[in-house]
PDB file of C-alpha atoms in Angstrom:
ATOM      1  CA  UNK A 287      27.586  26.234  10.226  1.00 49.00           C
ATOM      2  CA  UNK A 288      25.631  23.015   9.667  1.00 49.00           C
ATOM      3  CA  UNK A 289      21.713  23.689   9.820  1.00 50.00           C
ATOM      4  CA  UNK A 290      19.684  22.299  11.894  1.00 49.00           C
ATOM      5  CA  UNK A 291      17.733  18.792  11.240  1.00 51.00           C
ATOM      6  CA  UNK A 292      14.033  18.476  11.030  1.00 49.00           C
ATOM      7  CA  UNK A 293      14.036  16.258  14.395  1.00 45.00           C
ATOM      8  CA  UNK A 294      15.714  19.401  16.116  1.00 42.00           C
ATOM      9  CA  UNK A 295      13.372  21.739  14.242  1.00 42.00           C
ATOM     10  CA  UNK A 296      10.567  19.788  15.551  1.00 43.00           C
ATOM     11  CA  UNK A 297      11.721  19.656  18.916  1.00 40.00           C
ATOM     12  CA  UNK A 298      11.853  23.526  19.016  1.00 37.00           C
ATOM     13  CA  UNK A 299       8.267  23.674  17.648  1.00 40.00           C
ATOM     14  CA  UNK A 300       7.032  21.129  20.509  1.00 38.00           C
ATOM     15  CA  UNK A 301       9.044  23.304  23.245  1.00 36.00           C
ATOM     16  CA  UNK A 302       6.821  26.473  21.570  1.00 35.00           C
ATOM     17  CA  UNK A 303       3.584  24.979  21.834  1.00 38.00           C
ATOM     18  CA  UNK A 304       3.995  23.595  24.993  1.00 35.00           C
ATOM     19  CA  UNK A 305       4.972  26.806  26.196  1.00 35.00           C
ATOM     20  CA  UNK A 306       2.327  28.647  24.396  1.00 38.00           C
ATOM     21  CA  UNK A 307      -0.346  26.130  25.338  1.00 40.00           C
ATOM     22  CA  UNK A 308       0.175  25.118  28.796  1.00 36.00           C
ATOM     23  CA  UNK A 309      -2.329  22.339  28.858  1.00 39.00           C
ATOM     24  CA  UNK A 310      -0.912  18.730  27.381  1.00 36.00           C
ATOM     25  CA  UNK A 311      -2.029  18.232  23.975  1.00 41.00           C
ATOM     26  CA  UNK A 312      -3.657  15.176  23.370  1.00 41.00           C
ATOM     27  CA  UNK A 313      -4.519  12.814  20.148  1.00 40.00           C
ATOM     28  CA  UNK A 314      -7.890  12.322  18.793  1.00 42.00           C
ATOM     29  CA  UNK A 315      -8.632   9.003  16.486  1.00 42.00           C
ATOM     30  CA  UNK A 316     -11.469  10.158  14.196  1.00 43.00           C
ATOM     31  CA  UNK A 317     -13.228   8.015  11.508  1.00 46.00           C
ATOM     32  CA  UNK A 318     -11.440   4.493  12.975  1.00 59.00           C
ATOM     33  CA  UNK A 319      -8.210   3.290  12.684  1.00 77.00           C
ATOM     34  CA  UNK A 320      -5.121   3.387  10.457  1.00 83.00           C
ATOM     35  CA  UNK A 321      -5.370  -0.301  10.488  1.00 85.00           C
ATOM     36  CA  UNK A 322      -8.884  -0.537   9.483  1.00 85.00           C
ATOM     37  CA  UNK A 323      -8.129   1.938   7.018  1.00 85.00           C
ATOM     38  CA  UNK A 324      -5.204   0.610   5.068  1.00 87.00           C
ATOM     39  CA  UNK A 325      -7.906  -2.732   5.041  1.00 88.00           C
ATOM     40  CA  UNK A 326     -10.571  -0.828   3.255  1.00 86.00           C
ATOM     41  CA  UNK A 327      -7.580   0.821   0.784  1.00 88.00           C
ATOM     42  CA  UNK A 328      -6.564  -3.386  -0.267  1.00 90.00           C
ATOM     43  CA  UNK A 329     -10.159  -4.355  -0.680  1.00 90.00           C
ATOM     44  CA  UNK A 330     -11.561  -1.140  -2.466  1.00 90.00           C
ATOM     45  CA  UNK A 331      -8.465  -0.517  -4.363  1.00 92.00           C
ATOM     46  CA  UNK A 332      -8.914   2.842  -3.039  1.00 93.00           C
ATOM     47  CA  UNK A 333      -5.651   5.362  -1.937  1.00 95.00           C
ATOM     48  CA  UNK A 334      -5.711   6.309   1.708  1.00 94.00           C
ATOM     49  CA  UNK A 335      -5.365   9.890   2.445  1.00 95.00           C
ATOM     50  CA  UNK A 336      -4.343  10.486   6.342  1.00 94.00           C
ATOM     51  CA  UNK A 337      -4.512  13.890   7.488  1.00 94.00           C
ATOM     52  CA  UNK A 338      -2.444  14.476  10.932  1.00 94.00           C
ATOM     53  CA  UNK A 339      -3.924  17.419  12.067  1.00 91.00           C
ATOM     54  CA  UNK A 340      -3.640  20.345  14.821  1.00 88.00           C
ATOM     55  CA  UNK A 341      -6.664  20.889  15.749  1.00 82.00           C
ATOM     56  CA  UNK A 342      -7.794  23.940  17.780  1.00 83.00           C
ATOM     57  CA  UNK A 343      -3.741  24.882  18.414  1.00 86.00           C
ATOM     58  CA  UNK A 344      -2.387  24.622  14.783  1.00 91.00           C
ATOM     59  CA  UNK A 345      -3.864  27.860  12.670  1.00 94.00           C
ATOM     60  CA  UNK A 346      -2.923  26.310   9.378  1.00 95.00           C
ATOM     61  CA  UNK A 347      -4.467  22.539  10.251  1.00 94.00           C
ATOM     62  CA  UNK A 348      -7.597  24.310  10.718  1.00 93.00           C
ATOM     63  CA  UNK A 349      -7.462  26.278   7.348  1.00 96.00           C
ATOM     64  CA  UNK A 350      -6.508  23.284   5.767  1.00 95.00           C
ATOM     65  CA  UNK A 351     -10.064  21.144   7.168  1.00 93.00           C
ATOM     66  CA  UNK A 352     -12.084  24.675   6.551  1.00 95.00           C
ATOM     67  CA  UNK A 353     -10.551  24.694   3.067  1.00 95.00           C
ATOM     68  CA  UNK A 354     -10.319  21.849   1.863  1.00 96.00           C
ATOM     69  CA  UNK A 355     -11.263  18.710   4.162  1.00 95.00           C
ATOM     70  CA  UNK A 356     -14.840  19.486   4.843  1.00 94.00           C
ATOM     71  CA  UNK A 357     -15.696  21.073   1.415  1.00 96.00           C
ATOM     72  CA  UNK A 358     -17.914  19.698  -0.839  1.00 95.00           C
ATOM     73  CA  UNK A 359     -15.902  19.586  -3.864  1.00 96.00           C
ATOM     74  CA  UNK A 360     -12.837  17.581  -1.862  1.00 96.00           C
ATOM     75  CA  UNK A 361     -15.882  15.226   0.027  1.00 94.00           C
ATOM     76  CA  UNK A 362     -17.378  14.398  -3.364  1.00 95.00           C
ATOM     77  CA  UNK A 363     -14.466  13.363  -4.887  1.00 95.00           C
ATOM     78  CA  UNK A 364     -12.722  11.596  -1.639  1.00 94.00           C
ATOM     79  CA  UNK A 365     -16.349   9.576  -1.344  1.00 92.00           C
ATOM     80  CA  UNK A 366     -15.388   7.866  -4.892  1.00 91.00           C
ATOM     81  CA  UNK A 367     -11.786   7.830  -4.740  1.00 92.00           C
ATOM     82  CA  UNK A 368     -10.152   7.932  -1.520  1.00 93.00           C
ATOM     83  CA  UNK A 369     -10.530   6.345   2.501  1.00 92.00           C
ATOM     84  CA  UNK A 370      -9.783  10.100   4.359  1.00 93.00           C
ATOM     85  CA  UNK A 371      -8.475   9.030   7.691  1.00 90.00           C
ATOM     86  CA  UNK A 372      -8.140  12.192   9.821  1.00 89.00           C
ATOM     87  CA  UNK A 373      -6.006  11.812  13.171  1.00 87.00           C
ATOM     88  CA  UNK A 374      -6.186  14.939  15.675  1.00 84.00           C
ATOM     89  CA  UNK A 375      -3.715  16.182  17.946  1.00 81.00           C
ATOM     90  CA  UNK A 376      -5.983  18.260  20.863  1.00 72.00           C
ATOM     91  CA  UNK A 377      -5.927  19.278  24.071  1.00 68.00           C
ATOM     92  CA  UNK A 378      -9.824  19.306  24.959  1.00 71.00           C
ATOM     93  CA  UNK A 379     -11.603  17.351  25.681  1.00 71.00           C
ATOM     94  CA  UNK A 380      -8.375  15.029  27.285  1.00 66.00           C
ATOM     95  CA  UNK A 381      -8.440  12.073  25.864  1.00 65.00           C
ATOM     96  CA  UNK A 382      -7.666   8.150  27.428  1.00 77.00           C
ATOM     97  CA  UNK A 383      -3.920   7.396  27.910  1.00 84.00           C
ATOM     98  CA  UNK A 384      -4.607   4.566  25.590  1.00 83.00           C
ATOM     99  CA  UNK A 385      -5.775   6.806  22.574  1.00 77.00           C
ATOM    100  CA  UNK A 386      -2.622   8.545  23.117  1.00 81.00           C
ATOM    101  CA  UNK A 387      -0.630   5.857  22.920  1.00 84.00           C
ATOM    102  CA  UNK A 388      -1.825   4.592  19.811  1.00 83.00           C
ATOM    103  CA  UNK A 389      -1.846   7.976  18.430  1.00 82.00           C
ATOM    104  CA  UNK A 390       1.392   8.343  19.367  1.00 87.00           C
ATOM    105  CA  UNK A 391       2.710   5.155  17.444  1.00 89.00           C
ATOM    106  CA  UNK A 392       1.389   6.434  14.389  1.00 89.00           C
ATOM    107  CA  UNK A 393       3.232  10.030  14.873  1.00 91.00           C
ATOM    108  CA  UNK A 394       6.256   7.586  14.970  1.00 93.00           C
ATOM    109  CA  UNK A 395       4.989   5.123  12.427  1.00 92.00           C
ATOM    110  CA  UNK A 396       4.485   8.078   9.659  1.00 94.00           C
ATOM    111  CA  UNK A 397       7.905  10.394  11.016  1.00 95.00           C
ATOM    112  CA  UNK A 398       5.340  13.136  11.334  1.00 95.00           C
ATOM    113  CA  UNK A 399       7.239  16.413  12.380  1.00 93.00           C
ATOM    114  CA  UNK A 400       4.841  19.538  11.686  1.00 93.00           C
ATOM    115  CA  UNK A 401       0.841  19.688  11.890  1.00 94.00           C
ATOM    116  CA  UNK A 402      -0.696  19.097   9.139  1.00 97.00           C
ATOM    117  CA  UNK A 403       0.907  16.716   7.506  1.00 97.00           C
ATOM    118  CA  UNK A 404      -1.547  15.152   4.588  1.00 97.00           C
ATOM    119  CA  UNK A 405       0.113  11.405   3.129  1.00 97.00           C
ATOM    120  CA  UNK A 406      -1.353   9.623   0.285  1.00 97.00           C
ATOM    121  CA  UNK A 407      -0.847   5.861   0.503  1.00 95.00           C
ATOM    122  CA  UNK A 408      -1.313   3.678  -2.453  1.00 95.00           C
ATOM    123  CA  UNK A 409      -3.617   0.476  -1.533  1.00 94.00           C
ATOM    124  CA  UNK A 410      -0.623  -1.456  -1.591  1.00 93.00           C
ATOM    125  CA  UNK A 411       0.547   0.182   1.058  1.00 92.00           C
ATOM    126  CA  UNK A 412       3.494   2.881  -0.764  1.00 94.00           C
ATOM    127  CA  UNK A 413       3.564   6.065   0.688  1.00 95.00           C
ATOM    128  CA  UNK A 414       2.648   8.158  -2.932  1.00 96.00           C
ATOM    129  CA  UNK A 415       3.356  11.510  -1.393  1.00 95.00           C
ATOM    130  CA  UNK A 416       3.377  13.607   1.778  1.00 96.00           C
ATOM    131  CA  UNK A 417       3.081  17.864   2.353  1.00 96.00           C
ATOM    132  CA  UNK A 418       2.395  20.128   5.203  1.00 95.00           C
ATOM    133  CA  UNK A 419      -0.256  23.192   4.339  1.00 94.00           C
ATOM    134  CA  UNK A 420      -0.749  24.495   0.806  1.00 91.00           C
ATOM    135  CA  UNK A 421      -2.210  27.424  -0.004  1.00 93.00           C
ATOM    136  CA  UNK A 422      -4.350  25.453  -2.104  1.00 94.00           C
ATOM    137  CA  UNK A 423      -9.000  25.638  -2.329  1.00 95.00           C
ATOM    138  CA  UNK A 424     -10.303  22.322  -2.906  1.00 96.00           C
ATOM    139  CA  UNK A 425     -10.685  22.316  -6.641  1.00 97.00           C
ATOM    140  CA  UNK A 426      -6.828  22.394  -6.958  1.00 97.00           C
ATOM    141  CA  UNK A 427      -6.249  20.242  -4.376  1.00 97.00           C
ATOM    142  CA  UNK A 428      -8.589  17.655  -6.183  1.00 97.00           C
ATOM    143  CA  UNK A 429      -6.714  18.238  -9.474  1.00 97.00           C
ATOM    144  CA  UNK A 430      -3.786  17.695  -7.903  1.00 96.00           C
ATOM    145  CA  UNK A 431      -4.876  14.094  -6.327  1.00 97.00           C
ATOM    146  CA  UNK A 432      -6.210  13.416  -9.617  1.00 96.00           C
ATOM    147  CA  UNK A 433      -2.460  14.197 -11.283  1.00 95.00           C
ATOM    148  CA  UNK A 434      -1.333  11.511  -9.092  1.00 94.00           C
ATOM    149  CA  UNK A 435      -3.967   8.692  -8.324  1.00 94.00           C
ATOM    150  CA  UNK A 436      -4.594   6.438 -11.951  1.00 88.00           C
ATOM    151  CA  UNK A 437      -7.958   6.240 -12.807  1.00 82.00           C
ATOM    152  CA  UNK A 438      -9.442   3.270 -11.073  1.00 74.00           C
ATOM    153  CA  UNK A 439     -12.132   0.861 -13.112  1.00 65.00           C
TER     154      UNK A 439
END
């Protein structure tokens, strides 16, 4: 028997949260655009890190901005090396139809099929790599950006 593809296995994840959480999830765009971001990446010479998260429904997109997103350690080093562009799937507050759609685009954009999803983008624009959760504090997951992004200067 042929196993199922990721599209399907996302599917069956969007059919379980919608029947676990009754009320529509909705996008939030924090910190400005993808657009603006990818900008700032060219002119900085900076990698963009974008961080599609679950906020408030997903139990391991939460660990992951406890962990590692809003720690110092990851904040210091992302404030010399990185744009952080975080973009929030949430029901509450409900957001415009308009933020959804452009939320939306990027989910499409970016092939996203599980929350979180972390990508590293080069500032010329190639996707370095991408990951879901790792059981990872934010001193590893520092050394592990640093294993991958060249020294800049």
């Amino acid at each position: 028997m042929k196993p199922p593809s990721r599209r399907y296995g996302a599917i069956l994840t969007l059919i379980l949260v919608l029947a676990l959480n009754p009320a529509p999830v909705q996008a939030e765009i924090v910190e400005g655009s993808v657009e603006d971001a990818m900008i700032e990446c060219r002119e900085d010479g900076k990698h963009l890190l974008i961080a599609f998260l679950g906020t408030g429904w997903s139990m391991s997109s939460d660990r992951l901005q406890k962990r590692i997103l809003e720690n110092p350690v990851f904040q210091e080093y992302a404030k010399k090396e990185l744009v952080v562009l975080q973009l929030q799937a949430r029901r509450k507050p409900p957001l415009s139809k308009e933020e959804t759609k452009v939320f939306q685009k990027w989910v499409a954009r970016f092939d996203i099929m599980t929350y979180p999803t972390l990508i590293l983008i080069a500032p010329d624009g190639q996707e370095v790599f991408r990951h879901g959760y790792k059981e990872l504090d934010a001193e590893d997951y520092v050394g592990l950006l640093r294993s991958v992004i060249p020294k800049r200067g």
